[in-house]
Coordinates of C-alpha atoms in Angstrom, one line a residue:
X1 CA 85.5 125.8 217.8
X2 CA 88.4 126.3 215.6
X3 CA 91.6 125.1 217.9
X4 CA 89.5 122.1 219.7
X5 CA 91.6 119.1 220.6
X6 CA 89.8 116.8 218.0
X7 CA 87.1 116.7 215.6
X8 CA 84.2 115.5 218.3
X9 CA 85.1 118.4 220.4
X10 CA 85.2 120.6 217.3
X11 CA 81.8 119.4 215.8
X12 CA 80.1 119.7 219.5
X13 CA 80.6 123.1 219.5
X14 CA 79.6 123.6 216.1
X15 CA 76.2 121.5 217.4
X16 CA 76.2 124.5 220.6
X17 CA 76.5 127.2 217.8
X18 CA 73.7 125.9 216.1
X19 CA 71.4 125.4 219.1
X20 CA 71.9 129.5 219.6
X21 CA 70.9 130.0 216.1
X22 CA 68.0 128.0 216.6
X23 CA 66.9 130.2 219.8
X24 CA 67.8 133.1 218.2
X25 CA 65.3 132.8 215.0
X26 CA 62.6 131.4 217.5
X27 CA 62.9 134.3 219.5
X28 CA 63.1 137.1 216.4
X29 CA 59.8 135.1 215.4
X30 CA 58.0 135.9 218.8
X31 CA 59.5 139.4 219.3
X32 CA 58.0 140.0 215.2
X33 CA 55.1 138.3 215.0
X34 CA 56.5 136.9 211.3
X35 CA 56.5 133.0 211.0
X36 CA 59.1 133.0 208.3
X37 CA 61.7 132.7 211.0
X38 CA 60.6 129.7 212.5
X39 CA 60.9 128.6 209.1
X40 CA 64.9 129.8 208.7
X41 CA 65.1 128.1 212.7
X42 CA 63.3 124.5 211.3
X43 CA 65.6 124.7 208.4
X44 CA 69.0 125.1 210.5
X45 CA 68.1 122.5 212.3
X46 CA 67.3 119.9 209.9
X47 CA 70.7 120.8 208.3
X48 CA 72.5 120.5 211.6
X49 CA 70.7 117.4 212.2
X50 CA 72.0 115.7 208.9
X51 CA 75.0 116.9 209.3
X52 CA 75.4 115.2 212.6
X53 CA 74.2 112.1 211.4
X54 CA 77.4 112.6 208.5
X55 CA 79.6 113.1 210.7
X56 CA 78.7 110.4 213.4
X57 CA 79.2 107.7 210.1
X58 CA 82.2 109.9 209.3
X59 CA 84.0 108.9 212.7
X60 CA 82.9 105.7 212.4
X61 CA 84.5 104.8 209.3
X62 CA 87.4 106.3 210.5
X63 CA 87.7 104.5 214.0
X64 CA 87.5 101.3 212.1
X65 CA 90.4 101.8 210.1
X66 CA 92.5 102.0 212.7

């Protein structure tokens, strides 16, 4: 995620990272029983999910200068 070839590739992985931290809190909240972490793995991916949307206007802008 650090060394990728360009920031797509780097942000795509970031995306992956996010998708296993996603599974990981809906998984905690079945093996617990506490709903709290559905609400931690809701949270992640709203953020993720703006943060996409950021960066896809963010290459945009960027392609269009050149």
């Amino acid at each position: 995620m650090v060394r990728g070839p360009g920031y797509a590739d780097r942000f795509v992985a970031l995306d992956m990272l996010t998708a296993v931290v996603v599974a990981v809190a809906a998984l905690t909240a079945l093996a617990t029983g506490r709903g709290a972490f559905l609400d931690v793995g809701l949270g992640v991916a709203l953020i993720n999910f703006v943060s996409t949307c950021a960066f896809a206007a963010f290459l945009e802008r960027r392609r269009g200068r050149r």
